[in-house]
Tab-separated table of C-alpha atoms in Angstrom:
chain	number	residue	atom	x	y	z
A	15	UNK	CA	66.848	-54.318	101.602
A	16	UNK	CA	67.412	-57.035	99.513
A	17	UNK	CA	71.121	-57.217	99.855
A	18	UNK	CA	70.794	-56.443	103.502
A	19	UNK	CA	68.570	-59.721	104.192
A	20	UNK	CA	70.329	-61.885	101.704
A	21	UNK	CA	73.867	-61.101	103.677
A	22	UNK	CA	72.377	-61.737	107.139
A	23	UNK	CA	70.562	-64.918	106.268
A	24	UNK	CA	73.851	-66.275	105.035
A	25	UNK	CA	75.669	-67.644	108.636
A	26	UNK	CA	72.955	-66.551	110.815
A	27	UNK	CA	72.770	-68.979	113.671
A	28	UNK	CA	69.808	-71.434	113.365
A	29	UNK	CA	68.712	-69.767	116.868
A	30	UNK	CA	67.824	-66.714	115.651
A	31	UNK	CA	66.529	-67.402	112.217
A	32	UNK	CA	62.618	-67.053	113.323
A	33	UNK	CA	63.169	-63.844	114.929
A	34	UNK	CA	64.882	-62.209	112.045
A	35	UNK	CA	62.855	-63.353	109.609
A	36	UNK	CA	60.213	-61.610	111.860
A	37	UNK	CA	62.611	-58.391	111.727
A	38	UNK	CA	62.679	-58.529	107.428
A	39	UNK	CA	58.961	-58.396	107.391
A	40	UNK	CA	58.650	-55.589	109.784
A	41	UNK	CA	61.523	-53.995	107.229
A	42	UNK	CA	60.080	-54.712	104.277
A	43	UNK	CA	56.793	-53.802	105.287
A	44	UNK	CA	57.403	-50.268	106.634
A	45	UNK	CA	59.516	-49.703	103.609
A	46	UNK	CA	56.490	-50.649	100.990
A	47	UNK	CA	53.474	-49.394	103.465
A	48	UNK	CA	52.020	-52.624	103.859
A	49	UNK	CA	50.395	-53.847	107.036
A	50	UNK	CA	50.682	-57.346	107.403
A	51	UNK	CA	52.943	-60.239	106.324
A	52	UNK	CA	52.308	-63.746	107.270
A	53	UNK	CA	54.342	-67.814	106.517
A	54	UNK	CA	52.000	-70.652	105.919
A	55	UNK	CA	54.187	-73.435	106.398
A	56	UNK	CA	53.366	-77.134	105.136
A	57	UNK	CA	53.221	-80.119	107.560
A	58	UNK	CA	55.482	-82.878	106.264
A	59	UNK	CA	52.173	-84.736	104.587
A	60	UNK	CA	50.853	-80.970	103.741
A	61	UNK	CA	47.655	-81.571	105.080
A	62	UNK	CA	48.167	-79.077	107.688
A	63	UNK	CA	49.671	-75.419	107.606
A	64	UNK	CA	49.754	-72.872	110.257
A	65	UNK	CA	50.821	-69.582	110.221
A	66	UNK	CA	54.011	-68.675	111.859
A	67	UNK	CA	56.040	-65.894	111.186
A	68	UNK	CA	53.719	-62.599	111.517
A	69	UNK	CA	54.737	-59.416	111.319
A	70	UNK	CA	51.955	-56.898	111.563
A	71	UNK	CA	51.067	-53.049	111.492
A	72	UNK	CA	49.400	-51.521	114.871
A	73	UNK	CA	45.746	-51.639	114.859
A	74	UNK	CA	46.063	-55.109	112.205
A	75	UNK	CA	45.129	-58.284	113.884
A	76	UNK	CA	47.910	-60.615	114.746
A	77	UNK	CA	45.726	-63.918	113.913
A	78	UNK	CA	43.375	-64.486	111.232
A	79	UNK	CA	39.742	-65.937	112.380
A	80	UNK	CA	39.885	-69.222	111.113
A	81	UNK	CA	36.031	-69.698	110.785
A	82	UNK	CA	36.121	-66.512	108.518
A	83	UNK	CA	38.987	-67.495	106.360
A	84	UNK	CA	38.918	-71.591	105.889
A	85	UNK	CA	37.726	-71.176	102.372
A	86	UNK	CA	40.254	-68.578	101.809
A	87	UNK	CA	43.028	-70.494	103.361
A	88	UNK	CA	42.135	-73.852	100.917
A	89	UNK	CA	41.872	-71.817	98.034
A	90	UNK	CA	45.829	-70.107	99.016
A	91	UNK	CA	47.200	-73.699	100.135
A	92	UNK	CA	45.516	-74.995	96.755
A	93	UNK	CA	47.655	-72.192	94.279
A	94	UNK	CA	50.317	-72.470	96.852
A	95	UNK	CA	51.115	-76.391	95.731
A	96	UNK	CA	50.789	-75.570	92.142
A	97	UNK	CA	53.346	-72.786	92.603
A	98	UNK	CA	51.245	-70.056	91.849
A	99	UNK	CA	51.350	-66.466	92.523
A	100	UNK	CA	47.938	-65.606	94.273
A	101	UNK	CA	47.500	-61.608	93.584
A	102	UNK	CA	45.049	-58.923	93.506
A	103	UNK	CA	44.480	-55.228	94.383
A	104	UNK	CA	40.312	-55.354	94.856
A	105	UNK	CA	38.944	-58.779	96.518
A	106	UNK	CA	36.456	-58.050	93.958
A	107	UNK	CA	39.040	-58.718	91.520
A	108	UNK	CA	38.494	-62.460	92.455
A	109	UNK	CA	36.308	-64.569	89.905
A	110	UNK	CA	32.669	-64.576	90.857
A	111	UNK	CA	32.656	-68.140	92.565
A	112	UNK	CA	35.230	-66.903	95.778
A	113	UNK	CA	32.193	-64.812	96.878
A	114	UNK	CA	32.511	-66.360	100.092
A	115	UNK	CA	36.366	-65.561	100.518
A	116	UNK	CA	35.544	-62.053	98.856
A	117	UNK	CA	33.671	-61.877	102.023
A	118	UNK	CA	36.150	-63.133	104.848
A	119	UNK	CA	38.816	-60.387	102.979
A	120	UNK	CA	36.305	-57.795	103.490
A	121	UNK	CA	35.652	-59.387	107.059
A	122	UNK	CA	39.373	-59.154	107.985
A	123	UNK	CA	40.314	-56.061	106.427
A	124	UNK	CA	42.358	-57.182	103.369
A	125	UNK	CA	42.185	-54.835	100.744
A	126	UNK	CA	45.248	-55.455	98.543
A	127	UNK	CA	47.769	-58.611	99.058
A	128	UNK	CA	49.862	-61.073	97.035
A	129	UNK	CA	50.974	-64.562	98.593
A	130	UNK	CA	54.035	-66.311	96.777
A	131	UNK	CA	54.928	-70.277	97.069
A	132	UNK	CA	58.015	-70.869	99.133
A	133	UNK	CA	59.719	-72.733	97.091
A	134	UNK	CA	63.389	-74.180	97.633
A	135	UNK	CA	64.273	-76.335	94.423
A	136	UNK	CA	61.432	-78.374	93.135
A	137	UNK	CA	59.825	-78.573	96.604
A	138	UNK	CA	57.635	-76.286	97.764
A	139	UNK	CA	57.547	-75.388	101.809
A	140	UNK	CA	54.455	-73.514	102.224
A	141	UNK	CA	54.045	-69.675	100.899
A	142	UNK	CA	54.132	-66.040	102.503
A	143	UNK	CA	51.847	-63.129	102.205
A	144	UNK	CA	52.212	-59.553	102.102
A	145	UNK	CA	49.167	-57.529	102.749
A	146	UNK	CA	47.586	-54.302	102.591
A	147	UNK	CA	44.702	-53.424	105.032
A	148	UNK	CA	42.214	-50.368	104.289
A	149	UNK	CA	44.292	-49.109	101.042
A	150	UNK	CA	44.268	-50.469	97.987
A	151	UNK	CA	47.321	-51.361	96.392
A	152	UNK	CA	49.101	-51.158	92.697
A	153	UNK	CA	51.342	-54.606	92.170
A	154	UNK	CA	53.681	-53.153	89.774
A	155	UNK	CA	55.781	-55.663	88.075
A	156	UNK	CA	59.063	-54.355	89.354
A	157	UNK	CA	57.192	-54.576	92.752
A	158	UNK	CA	56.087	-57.748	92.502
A	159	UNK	CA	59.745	-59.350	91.197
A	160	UNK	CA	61.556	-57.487	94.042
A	161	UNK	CA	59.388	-59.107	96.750
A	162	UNK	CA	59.438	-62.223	95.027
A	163	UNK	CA	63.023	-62.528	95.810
A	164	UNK	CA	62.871	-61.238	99.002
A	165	UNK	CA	60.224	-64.375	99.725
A	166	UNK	CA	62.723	-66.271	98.135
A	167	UNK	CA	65.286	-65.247	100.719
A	168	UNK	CA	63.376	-66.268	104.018
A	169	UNK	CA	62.407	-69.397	102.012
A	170	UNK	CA	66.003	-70.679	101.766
A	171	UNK	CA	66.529	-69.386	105.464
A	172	UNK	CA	63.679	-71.414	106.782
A	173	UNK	CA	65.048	-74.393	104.179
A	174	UNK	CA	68.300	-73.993	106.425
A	175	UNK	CA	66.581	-74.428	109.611
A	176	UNK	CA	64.528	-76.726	108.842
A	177	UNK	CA	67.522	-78.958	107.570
A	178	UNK	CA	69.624	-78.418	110.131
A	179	UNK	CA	67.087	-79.213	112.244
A	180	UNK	CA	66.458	-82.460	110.806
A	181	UNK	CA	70.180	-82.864	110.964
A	182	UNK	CA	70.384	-82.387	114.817
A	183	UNK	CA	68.044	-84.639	115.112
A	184	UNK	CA	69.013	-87.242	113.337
A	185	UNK	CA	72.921	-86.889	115.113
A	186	UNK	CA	70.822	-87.393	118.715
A	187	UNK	CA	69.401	-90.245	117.651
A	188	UNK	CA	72.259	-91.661	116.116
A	189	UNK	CA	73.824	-91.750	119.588
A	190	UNK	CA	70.895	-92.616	121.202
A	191	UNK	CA	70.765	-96.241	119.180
A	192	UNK	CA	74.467	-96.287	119.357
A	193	UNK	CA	74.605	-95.943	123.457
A	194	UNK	CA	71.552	-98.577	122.802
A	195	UNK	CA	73.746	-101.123	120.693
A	196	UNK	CA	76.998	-100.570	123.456
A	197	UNK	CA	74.945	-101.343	126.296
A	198	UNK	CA	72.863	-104.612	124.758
A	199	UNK	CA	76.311	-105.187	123.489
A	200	UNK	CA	78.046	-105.305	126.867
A	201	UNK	CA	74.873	-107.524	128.269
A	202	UNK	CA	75.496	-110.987	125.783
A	203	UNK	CA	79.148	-110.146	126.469
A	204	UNK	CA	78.366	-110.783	130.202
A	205	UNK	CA	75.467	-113.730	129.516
A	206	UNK	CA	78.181	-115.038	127.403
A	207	UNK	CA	80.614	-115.112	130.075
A	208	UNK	CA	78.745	-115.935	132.974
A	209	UNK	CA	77.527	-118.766	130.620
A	210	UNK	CA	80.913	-120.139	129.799
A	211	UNK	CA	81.613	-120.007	134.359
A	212	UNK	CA	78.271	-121.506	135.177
A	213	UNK	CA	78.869	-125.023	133.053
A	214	UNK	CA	79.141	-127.180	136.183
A	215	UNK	CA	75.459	-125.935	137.227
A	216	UNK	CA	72.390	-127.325	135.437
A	217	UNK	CA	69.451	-125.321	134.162
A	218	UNK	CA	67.981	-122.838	132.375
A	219	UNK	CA	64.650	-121.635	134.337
A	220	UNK	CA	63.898	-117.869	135.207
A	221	UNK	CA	65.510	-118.253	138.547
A	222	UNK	CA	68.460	-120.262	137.688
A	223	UNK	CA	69.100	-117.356	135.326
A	224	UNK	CA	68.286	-115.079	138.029
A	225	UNK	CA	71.001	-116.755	139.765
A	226	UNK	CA	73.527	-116.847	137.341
A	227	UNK	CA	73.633	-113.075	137.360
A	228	UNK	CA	73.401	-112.652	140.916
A	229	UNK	CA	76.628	-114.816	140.757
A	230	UNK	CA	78.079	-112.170	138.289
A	231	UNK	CA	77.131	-109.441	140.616
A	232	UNK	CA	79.258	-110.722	143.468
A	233	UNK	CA	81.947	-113.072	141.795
A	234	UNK	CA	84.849	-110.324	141.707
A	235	UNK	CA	84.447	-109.718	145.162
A	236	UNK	CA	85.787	-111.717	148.474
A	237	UNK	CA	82.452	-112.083	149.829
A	238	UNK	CA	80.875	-115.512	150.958
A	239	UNK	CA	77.951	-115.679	149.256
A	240	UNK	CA	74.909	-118.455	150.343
A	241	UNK	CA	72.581	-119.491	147.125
């Protein structure tokens, strides 16, 4: 599985990087028995992170309640920017002082999950879960470094998108302030030149300039014009 996803992620098209990413949970998931996998991605300032991403087992809720899980989600995003591994097999694993989030697991039907940062170099992008609902689950270590590669897969492939994103964007606006700079450009050309043909009239009020370009408007054609 790992060699499968790492190949595809390679030259896939930036178009349909969210839905295979979706695809490698499902695959991953069925493969290990889990039920759920879920991205918390960071806003640019990190003070925000939804969830995108889910992949989920029938009868598992897509969402997560967010007035269950807020303490749950600070204490993830919290380990997440430290780059830590969040991990247990038994919410009561927890230490004593997460009773509430002990509670929202219970509450959502997380019995077993690990969450890993998603980290591409020194910067990290937000983290991913994998979860197991009504079974408890065994992290073995060979477990746990196989889907830590795996996480690290989807986090270069959402790295790529994101860049490329950034990219397009930045080539849009590019033109957009170069079509800006042509056109400004072409209007002094014209005030410049109008200026340089209007030297015999006197004045530079609103509506003498108003004039001057009405002049420039009609002074290639035949036309008698009245001012």
């Amino acid at each position: 599985i790992i060699a499968e996803l790492s190949s595809l992620f390679i030259n896939l098209p930036l178009d349909q990087i969210d839905t295979e990413i979706v695809k490698g949970q499902k695959l991953v998931c069925q493969a290990l028995g889990l039920h759920r996998s879920a991205f918390i991605e960071f806003s640019e300032d990190k003070r925000t992170f939804p969830f995108s991403h889910i992949w989920r087992a029938d009868g598992v809720s897509e969402t997560y309640p967010h007035n269950i899980i807020k303490g749950e989600v600070q204490y993830l995003t919290k380990r997440l920017q430290q780059g830590k591994i969040t991990i247990f097999s038994d919410p009561e694993e927890m230490p004593d002082e997460f009773v509430s989030i002990k509670k929202a697991l219970n509450e959502i039907g997380i019995t077993s999950a690990i969450v890993f940062p998603l980290e591409v170099g020194k910067n990290i992008i937000g983290g991913i879960s994998w979860e197991s609902h009504g079974i408890r689950r065994k992290w073995t270590k060979p477990l746990v470094e196989r889907l830590r590669l795996i996480s690290e897969v989807f986090a270069h492939a959402l790295s790529r998108k994101k860049t490329e994103e950034a990219l397009r964007r930045s080539i849009i606006e590019i033109k957009r302030l170069k079509d800006q700079l042509q056109a400004e450009n072409r209007y002094l050309l014209d005030e410049i030149r109008l200026e340089q043909k209007q030297q015999s009239i006197v004045g530079q009020s609103g509506a003498i300039m108003r004039v001057f370009g009405q002049i420039g408007q009609v002074a290639g054609t035949l036309s008698t014009v009245l001012i």
